[in-house]
Short mmCIF file of C-alpha atoms in Angstrom, two decimals:
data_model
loop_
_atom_site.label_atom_id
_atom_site.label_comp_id
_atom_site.label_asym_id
_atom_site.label_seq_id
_atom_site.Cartn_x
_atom_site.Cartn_y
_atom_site.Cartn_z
CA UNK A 1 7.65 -22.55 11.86
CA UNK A 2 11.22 -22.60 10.65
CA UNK A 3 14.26 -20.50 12.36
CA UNK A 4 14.19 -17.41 10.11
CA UNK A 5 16.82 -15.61 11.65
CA UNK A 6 19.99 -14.50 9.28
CA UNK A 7 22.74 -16.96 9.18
CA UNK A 8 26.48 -16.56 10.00
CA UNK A 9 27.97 -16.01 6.33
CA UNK A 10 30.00 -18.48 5.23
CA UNK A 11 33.20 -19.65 3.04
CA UNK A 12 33.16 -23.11 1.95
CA UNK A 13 36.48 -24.34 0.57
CA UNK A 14 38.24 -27.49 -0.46
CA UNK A 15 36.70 -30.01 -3.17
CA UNK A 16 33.61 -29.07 -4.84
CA UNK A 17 31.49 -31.57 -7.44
CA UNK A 18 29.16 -30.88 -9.87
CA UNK A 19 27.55 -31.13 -13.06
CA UNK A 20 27.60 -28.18 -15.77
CA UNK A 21 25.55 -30.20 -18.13
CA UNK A 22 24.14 -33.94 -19.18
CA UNK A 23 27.86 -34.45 -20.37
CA UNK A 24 30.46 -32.97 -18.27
CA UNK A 25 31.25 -33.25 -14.86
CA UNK A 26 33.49 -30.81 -12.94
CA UNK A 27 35.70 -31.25 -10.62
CA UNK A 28 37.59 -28.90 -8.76
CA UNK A 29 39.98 -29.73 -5.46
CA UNK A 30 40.60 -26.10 -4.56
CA UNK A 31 37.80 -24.42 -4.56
CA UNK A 32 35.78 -21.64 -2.76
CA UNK A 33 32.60 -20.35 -2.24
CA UNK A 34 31.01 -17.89 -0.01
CA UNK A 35 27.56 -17.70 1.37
CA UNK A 36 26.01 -14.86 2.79
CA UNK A 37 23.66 -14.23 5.84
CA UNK A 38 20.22 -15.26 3.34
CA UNK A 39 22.07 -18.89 2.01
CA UNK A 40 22.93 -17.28 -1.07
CA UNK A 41 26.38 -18.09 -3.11
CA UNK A 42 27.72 -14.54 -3.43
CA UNK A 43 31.21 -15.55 -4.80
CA UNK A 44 32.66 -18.52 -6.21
CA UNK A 45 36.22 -18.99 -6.76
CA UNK A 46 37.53 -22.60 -8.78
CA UNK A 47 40.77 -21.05 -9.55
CA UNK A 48 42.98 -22.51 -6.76
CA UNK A 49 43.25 -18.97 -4.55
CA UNK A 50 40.90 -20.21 -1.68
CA UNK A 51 38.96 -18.18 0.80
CA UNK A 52 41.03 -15.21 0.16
CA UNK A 53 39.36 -15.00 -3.38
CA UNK A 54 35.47 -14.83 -2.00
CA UNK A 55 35.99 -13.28 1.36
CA UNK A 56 35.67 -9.69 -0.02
CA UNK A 57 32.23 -10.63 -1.18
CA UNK A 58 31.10 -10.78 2.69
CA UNK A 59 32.23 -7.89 3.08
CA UNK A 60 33.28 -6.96 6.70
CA UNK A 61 30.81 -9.28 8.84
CA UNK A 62 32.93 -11.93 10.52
CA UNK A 63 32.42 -15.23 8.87
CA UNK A 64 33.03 -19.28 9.09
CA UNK A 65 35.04 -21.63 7.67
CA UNK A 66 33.94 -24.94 6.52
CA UNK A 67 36.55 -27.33 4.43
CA UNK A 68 36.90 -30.65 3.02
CA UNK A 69 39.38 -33.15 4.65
CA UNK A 70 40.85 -35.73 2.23
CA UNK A 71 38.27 -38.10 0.45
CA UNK A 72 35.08 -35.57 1.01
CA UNK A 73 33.24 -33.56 -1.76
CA UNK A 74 30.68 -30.94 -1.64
CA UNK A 75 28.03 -31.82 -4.08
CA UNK A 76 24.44 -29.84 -4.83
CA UNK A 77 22.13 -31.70 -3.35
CA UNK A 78 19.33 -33.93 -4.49
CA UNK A 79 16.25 -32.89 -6.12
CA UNK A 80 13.62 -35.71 -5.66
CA UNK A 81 10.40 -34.87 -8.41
CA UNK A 82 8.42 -37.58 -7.49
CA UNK A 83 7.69 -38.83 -3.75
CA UNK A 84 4.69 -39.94 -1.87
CA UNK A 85 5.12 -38.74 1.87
CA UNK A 86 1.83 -40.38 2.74
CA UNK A 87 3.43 -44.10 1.84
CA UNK A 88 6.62 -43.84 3.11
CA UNK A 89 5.67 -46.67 5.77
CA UNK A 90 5.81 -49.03 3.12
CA UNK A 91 8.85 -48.62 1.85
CA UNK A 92 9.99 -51.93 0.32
CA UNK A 93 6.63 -53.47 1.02
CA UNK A 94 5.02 -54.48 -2.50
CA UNK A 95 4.66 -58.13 -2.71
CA UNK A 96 4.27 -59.06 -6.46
CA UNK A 97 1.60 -56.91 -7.12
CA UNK A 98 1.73 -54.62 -10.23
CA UNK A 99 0.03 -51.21 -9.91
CA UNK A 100 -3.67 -50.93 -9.72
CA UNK A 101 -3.61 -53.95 -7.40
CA UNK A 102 -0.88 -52.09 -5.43
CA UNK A 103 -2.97 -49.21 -4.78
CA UNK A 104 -5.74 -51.17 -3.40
CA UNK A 105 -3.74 -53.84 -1.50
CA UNK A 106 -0.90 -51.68 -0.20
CA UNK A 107 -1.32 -47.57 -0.70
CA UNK A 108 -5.33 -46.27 -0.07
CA UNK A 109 -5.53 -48.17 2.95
CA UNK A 110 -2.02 -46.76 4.63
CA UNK A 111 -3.07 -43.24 2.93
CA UNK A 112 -6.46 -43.43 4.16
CA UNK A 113 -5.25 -43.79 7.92
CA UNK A 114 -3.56 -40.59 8.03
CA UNK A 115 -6.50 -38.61 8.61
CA UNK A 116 -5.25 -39.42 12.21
CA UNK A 117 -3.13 -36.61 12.49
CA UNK A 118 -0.66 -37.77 15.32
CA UNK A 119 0.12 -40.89 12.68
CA UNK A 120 0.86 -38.46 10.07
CA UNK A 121 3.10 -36.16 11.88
CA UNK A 122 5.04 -39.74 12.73
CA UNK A 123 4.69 -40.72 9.36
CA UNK A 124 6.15 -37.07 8.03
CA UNK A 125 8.81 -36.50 10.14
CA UNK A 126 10.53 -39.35 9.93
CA UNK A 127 10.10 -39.24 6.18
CA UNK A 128 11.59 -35.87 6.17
CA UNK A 129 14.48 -37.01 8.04
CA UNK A 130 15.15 -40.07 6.21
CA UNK A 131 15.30 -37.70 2.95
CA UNK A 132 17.14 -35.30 3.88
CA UNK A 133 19.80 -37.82 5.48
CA UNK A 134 20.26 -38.84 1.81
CA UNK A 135 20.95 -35.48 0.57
CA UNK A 136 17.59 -34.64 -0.31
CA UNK A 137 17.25 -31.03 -0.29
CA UNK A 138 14.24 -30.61 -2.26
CA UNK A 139 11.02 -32.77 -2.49
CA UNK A 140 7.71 -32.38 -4.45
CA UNK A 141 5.59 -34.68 -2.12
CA UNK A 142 2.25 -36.00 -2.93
CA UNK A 143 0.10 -36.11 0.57
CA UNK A 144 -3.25 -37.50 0.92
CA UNK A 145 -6.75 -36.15 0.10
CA UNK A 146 -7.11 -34.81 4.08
CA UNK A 147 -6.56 -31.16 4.47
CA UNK A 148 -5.22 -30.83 8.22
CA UNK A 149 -2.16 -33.89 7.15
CA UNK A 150 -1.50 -32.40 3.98
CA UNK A 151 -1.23 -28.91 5.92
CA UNK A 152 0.92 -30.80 8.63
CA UNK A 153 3.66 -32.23 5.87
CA UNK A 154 4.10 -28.34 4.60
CA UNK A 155 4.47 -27.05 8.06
CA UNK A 156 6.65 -30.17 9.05
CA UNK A 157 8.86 -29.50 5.58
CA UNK A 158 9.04 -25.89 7.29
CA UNK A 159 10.34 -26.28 10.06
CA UNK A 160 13.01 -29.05 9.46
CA UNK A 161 14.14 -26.67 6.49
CA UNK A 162 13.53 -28.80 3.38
CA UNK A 163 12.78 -27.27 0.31
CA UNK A 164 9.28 -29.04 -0.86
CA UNK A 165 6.30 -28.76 -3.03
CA UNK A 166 3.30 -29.89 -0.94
CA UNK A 167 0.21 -32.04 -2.99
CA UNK A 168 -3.15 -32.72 -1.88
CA UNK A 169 -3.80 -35.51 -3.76
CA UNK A 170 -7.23 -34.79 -5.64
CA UNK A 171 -9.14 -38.21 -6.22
CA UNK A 172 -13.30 -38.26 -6.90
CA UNK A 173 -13.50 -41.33 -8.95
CA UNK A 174 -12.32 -45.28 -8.58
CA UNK A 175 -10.96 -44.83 -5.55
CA UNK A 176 -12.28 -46.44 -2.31
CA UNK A 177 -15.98 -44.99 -0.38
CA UNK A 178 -13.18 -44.39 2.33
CA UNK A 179 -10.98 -42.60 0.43
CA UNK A 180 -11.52 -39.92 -1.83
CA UNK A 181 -12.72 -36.50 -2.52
CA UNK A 182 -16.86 -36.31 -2.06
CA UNK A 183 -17.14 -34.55 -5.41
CA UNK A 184 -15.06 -32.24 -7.63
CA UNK A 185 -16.19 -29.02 -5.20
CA UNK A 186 -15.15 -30.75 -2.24
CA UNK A 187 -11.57 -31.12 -3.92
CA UNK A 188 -11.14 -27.88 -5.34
CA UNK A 189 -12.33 -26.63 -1.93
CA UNK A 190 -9.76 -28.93 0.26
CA UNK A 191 -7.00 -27.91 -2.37
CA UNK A 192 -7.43 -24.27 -2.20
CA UNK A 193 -7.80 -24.44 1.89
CA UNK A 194 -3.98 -25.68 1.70
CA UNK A 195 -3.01 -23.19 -0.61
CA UNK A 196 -4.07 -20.64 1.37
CA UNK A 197 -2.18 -22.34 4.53
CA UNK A 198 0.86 -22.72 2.76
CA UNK A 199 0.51 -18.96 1.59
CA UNK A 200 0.04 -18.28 5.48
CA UNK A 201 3.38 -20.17 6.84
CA UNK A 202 4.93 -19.15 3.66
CA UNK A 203 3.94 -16.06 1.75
CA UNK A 204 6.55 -15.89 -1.40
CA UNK A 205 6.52 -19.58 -1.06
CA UNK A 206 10.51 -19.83 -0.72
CA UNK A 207 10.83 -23.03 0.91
CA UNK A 208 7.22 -24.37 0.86
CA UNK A 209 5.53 -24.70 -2.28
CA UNK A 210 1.98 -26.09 -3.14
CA UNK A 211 1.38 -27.90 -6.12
CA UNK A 212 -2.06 -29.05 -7.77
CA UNK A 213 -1.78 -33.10 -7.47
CA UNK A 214 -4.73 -34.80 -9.48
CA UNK A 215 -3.45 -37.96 -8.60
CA UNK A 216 -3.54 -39.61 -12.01
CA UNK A 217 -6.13 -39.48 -14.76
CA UNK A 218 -7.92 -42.64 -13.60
CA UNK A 219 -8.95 -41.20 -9.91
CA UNK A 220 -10.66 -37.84 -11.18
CA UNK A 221 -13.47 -37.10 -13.67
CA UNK A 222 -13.56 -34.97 -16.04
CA UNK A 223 -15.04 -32.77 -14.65
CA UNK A 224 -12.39 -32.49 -11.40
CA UNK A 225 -9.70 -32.49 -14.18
CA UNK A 226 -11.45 -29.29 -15.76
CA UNK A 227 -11.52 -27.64 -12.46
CA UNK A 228 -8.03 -28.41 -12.11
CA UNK A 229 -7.04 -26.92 -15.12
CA UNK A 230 -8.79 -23.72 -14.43
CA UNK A 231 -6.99 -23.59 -10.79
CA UNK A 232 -4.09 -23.86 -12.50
CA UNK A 233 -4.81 -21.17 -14.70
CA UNK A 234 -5.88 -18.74 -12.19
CA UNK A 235 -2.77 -19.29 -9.96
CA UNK A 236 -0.63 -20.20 -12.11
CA UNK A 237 0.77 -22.77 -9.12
CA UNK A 238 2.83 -25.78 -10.55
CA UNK A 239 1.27 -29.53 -11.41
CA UNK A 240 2.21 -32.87 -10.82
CA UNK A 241 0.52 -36.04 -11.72
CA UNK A 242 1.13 -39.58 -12.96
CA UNK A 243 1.20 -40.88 -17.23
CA UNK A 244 1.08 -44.10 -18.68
CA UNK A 245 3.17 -45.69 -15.97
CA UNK A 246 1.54 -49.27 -16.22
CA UNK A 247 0.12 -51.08 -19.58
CA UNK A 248 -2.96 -51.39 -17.81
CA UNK A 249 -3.45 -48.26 -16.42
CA UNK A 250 -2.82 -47.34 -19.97
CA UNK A 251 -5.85 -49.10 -21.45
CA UNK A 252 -8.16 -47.97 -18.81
CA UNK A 253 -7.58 -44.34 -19.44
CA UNK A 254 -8.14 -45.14 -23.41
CA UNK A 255 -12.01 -46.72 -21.16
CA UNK A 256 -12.59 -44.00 -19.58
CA UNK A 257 -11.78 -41.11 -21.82
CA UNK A 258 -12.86 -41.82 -25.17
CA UNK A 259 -12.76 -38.38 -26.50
CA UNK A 260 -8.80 -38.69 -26.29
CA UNK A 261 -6.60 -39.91 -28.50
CA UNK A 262 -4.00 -40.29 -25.83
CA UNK A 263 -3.18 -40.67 -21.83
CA UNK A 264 -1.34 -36.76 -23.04
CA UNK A 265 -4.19 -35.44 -24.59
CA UNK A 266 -6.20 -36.17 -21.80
CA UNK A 267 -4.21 -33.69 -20.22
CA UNK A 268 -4.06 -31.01 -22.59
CA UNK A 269 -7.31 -31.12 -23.03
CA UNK A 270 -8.22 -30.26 -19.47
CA UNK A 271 -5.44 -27.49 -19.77
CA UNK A 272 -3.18 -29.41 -17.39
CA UNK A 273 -0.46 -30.25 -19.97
CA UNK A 274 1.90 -26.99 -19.40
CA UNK A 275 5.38 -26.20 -18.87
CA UNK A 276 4.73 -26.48 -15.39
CA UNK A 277 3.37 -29.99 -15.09
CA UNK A 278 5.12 -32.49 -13.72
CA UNK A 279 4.67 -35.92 -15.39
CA UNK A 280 5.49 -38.87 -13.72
CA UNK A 281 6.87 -42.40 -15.25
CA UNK A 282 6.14 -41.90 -18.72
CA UNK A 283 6.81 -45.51 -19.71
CA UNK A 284 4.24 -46.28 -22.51
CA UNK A 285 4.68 -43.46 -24.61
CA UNK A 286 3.36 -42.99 -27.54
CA UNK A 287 5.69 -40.79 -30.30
CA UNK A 288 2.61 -38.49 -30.71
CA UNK A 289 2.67 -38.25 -27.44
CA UNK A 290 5.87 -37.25 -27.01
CA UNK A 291 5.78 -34.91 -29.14
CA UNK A 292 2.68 -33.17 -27.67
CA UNK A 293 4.77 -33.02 -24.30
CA UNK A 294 7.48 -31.40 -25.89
CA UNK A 295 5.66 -28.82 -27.72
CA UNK A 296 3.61 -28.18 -24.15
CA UNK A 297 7.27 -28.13 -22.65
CA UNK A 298 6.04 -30.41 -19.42
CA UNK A 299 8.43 -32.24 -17.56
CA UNK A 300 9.04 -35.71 -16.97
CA UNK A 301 10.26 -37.33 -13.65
CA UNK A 302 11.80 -40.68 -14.30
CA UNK A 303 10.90 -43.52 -11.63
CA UNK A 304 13.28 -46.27 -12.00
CA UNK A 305 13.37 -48.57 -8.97
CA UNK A 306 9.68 -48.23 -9.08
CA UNK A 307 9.53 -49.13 -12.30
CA UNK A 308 11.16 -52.00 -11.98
CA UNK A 309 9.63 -53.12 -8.73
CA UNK A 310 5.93 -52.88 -10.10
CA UNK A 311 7.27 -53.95 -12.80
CA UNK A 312 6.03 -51.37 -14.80
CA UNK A 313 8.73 -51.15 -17.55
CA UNK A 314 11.67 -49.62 -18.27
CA UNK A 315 11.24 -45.99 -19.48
CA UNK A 316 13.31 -45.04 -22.58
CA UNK A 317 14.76 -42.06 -21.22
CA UNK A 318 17.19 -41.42 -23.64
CA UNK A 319 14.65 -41.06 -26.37
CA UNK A 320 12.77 -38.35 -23.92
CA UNK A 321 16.28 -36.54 -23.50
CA UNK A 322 17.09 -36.48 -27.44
CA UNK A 323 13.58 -35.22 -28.02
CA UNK A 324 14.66 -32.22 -25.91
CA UNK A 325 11.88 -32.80 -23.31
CA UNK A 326 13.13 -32.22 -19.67
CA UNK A 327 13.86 -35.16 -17.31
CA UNK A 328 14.54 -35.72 -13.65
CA UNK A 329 14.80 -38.03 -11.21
CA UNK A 330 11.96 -39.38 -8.21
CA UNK A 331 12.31 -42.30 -5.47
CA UNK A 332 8.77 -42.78 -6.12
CA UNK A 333 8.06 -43.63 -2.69
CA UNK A 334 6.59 -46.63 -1.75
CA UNK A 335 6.16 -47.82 -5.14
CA UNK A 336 9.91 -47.03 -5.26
CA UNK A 337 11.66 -49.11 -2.50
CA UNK A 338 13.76 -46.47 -1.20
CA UNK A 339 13.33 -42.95 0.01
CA UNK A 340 17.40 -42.54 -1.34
CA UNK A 341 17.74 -40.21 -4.24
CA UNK A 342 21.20 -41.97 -4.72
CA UNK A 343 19.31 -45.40 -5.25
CA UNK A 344 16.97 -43.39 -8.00
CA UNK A 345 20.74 -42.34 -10.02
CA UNK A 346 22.13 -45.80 -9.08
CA UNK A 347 18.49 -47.40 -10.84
CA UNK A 348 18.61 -44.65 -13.87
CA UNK A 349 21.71 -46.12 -15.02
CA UNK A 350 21.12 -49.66 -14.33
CA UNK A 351 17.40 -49.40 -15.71
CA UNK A 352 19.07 -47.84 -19.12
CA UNK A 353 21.39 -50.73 -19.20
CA UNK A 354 18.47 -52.75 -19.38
CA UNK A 355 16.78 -50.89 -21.93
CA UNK A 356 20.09 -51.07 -24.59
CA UNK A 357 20.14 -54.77 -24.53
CA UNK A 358 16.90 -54.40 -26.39
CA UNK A 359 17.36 -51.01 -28.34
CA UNK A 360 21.53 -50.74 -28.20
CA UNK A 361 23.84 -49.33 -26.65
CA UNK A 362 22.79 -45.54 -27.00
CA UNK A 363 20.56 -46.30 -24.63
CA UNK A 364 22.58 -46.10 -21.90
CA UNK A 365 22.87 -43.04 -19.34
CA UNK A 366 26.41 -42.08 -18.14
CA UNK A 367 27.37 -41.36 -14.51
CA UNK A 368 27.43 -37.82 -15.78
CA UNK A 369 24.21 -37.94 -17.02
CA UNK A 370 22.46 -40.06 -14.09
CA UNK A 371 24.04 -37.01 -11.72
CA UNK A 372 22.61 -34.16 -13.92
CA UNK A 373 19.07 -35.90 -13.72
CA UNK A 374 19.24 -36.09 -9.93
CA UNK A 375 20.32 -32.48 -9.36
CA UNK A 376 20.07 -29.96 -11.99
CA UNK A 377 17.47 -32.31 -14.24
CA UNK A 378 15.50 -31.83 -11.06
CA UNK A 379 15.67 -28.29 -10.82
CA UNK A 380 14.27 -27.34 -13.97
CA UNK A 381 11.72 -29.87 -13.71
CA UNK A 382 10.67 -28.32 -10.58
CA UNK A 383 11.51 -24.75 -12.23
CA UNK A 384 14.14 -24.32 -9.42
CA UNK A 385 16.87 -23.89 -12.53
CA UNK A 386 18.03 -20.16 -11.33
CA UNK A 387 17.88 -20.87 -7.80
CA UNK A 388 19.70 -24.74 -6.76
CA UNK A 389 20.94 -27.42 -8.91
CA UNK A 390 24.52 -26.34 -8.74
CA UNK A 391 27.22 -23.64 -7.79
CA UNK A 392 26.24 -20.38 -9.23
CA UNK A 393 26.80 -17.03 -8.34
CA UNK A 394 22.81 -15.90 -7.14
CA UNK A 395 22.44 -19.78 -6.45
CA UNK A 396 20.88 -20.73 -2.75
CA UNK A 397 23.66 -23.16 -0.85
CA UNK A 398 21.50 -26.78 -1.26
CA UNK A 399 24.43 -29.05 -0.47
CA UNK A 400 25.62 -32.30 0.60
CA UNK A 401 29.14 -32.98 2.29
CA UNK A 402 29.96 -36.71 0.94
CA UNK A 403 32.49 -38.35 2.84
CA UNK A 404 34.26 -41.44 1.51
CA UNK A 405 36.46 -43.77 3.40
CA UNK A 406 39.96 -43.94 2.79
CA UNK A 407 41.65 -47.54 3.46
CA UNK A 408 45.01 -47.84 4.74
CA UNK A 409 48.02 -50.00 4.39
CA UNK A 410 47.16 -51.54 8.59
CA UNK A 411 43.98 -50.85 9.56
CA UNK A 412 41.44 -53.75 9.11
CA UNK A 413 38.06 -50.75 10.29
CA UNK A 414 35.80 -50.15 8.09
CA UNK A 415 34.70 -46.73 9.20
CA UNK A 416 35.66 -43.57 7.62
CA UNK A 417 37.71 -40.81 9.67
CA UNK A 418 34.75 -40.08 11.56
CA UNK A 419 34.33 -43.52 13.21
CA UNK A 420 30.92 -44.42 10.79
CA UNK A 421 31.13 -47.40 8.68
CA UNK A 422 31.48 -46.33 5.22
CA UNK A 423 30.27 -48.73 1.95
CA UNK A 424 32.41 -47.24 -0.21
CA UNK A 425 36.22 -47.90 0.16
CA UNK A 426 39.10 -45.52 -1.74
CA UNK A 427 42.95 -46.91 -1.69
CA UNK A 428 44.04 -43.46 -2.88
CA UNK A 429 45.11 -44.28 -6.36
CA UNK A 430 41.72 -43.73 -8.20
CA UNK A 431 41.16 -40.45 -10.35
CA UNK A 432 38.30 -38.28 -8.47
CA UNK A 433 35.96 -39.68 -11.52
CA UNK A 434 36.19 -43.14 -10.34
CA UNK A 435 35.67 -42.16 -6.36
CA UNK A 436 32.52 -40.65 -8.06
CA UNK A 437 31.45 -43.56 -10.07
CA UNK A 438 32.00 -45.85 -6.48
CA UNK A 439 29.96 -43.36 -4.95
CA UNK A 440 26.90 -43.78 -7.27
CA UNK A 441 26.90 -47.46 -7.52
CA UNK A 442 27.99 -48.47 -3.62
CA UNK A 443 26.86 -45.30 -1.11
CA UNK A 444 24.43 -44.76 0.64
CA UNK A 445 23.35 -42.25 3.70
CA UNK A 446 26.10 -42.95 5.89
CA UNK A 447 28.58 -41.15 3.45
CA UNK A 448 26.40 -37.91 3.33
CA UNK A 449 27.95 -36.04 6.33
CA UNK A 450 26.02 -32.62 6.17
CA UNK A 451 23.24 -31.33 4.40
CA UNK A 452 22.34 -27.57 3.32
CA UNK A 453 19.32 -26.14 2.60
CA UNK A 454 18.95 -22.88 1.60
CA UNK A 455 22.58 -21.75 3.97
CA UNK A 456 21.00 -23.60 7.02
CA UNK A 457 21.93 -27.18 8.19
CA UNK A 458 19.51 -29.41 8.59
CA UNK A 459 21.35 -32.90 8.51
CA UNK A 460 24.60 -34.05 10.07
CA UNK A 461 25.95 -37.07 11.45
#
C-alpha cells in the first residue's frame, strides 16, 4: 500500500504552463504556488511576487523550495482516458490487422496469459512506470476479466502513487472458450469482488478508482449489459467502454442488437449511456447519435494513434467539441502504439489535419486545444474537473517538470543541463509559445524531469 504519511509542504516557483480553456494558453514566468502537507494547492500567486506571496498560506510549518531553471515549465500533468494495462506488451506490435482481427491475433491471447499473476505484476509495473515517466498522472486502465490481476493493477497503481480508475473487463459473448466471463453472474460477481478490494486498499477511493468496463457492446449480451446498467445504478461507480470505433464492428453491433437503432442506443437502453460513461473512439458516428450522447452528457475519449494504426478512421473531433459533448485524450494502449500521452496530443493534431483536407480547415485542433484535451479535457471526462487538470486554489499538485534543452553558441552535446539527451532544442530567441509548440510535436519522456501526483513524487530522472 502507498506511503500515506503527510508530506513536507511545499512552494513551487518559477515558470508555470497551463491551459484555462480549449482556446487560451497561459503562461506565466514568475509564478508561485504552495502545497500543503495533503498535495493540495493552498495558494497561487501569477503576479510576479514569488514565494513570499503563498508562504503565509503554510502557515508556520517549515517548508521546501522547488524552482524552475531556465528552459523548464511546470505543466498539470496528463490525464490518459483510455489505456489497456493488460496489452501494454504489445506496444507497437499490430501488423496490418484492423480491429476484430487484432483482438484475436494480437490482444485475447496476451490478455488471457495474465491470469499468471507474477506476469501481470511484470506486465503492470512496468506499465505504470512507463506512464508515469511521460507525465501520466492519471489513468483509467482497462485490466483483464481475472479478478486477483485486475486487483494487482489497483494495488500496484497504489503504491507507485498514480491516480487510476481500475476495469475488469466484463466479456460473456464472442470472445475466446479461454477467455471470458462464464456467464453474466460470474461477471457481475468478479466485478463486484474488485470493487470491494479497491474499497478495502482505498475506502473514499482518492487515488484508486474502480470503474464498470463492459468491454464493448460486441463481447457482452444483453443480458450482462442489463446487469451492468443496474450496477451502475446502485453504485453509482463511473463507466467506460468502447463505440463505433471500426466500420465493421459497427455493422456487427447493428447483427447483434436489432432492437437498436444505434451502437448509442444500445447503450442507453441498458442504462449505461450517463454522464459518467466513458466512450471510447467514437469514429462512425451517427448525428442522432451524437446528439443522444450529448443530451446523456457521456464523455468521449479520442484515440488517435490508434486510430490511425488500425486504421480505424479519423474521428471528427471538432464536430464532437462544437456539439458541446466533452472530449479527452487516451494512448489506447496497444492498439495505440505508445503508452506517451504526449504522442496522443502530438496524433490529435496531426489526425485533425487529416480530417480538414477532406472537411476544411475548421477541422483542425490548435496546440491550445490538443493541450486542453490531454489535461483538463481529461479531467472532466474522468469527473476529476474540481480536483487536477490545472492550477487552482483546492486543486491536488498532479504535475510534470518539462525540461527543454537550451543550445549554445560552442557546445556541439546534445543533452540538456542535466547531462540527458534532449529531442527538443531551444536557441533562446523563440517566444515561450513556440518552445511549447516544439515540445508537442518533438518531446518525448526524456524532457519530463519530475512527476507529481497528488503532492508526492513518483517520477524523476
Amino acid at each position: 500500500m502507498a506511503d500515506l504519511k503527510l508530506l513536507n509542504p511545499t512552494v513551487y516557483q518559477g515558470t508555470f504552463i497551463q491551459c484555462k480553456n480549449l482556446q487560451e494558453l497561459e503562461i506565466v514566468e514568475n509564478g508561485a504556488i504552495a502545497v500543503d502537507e495533503y498535495g493540495k494547492i493552498v495558494a497561487v500567486d501569477f503576479s510576479g511576487k514569488g514565494e513570499s506571496a503563498v508562504v503565509l498560506a503554510l502557515g508556520e510549518k517549515k517548508h521546501d523550495l522547488v524552482t524552475t531553471s531556465k528552459n523548464q515549465f511546470f505543466f498539470p500533468g496528463f490525464i490518459d482516458t483510455h489505456i489497456h494495462a493488460s496489452q501494454y506488451p504489445n506496444a507497437g506490435i499490430f501488423g496490418k490487422s484492423t480491429l476484430l482481427d487484432w483482438l484475436n491475433t494480437y490482444t485475447f491471447p496476451l490478455e488471457a496469459s495474465l491470469a499468471d499473476i507474477k506476469r501481470a505484476q511484470t506486465v503492470y509495473k512496468r506499465c505504470i512506470a512507463r506512464t508515469l515517466s511521460h507525465g501520466t498522472t492519471t489513468a483509467s486502465y482497462y485490466a483483464t476479466v481475472h479478478v486477483d490481476s485486475t486487483n494487482l493493477l489497483a494495488d500496484l497503481c497504489l503504491d507507485m502513487g498514480q491516480r487510476a480508475f481500475i476495469g475488469r473487463c466484463c466479456m460473456d459473448n464472442l470472445s475466446p472458450d479461454f477467455y471470458k466471463d462464464a456467464s453474466p453472474e460470474s461477471a457481475i460477481m468478479d466485478t463486484e469482488a474488485t470493487i470491494a478490494h479497491i474499497k478495502s486498499i482505498d475506502p473514499s477511493y482518492e487515488l484508486v478508482c474502480p470503474i464498470l468496463t463492459p468491454r464493448f457492446a460486441p463481447s457482452c449480451t444483453s443480458a450482462l449489459l442489463h446487469k451492468l446498467g443496474n450496477l451502475h445504478k446502485e453504485t453509482k461507480l463511473p463507466v467506460q467502454t468502447h463505440i463505433s470505433e471500426n466500420k465493421s464492428e459497427c455493422q456487427l453491433v447493428r447483427k447483434l442488437f436489432p432492437e437498436s437503432t444505434s451502437y448509442a442506443e444500445v447503450y442507453d437502453s441498458h442504462g449505461l449511456l450517463t454522464s459518467k460513461m466513458v466512450l471510447a473512439h467514437a469514429i462512425h458516428l451517427s448525428n442522432e447519435e451524437c446528439a443522444l450522447i450529448k443530451a446523456r452528457d457521456a464523455k468521449i475519449s479520442h484515440c488517435p494513434a490508434s486510430n490511425s494504426a488500425l486504421t480505424s478512421g479519423g474521428a471528427k473531433v471538432r464536430g464532437l467539441l462544437d456539439r458541446g459533448i466533452t472530449v479527452g485524450l487516451g494512448t489506447d494502449v496497444s492498439g495505440g502504439y505508445s503508452p506517451s500521452m504526449l504522442e496522443a496530443v502530438r496524433q490529435a493534431s496531426l489526425v485533425s489535419r487529416h480530417v480538414a483536407m477532406l472537411d476544411g480547415d475548421a477541422a483542425k485542433l490548435s496546440i491550445e486545444e490538443v493541450l486542453y484535451l490531454g489535461t483538463r479535457g481529461g479531467a472532466k471526462v474522468l469527473g476529476l474537473e474540481d480536483k487536477v487538470g490545472g492550477f487552482e486554489v483546492g486543486k491536488e499538485w498532479d504535475t510534470q517538470l518539462v525540461s527543454l534543452a537550451m543550445v549554445e553558441d560552442e557546445e556541439d552535446s546534445i543533452n540538456d543541463g542535466r547531462g540527458v539527451p534532449s529531442p527538443v532544442d531551444i536557441f533562446g530567441w523563440e517566444s515561450w509559445d513556440e518552445r511549447v509548440a516544439k515540445w508537442v510535436y518533438n518531446g518525448d519522456d526524456r524532457n519530463t524531469t519530475t512527476v507529481w501526483v497528488k503532492g508526492r513524487k513518483v517520477h524523476s530522472i
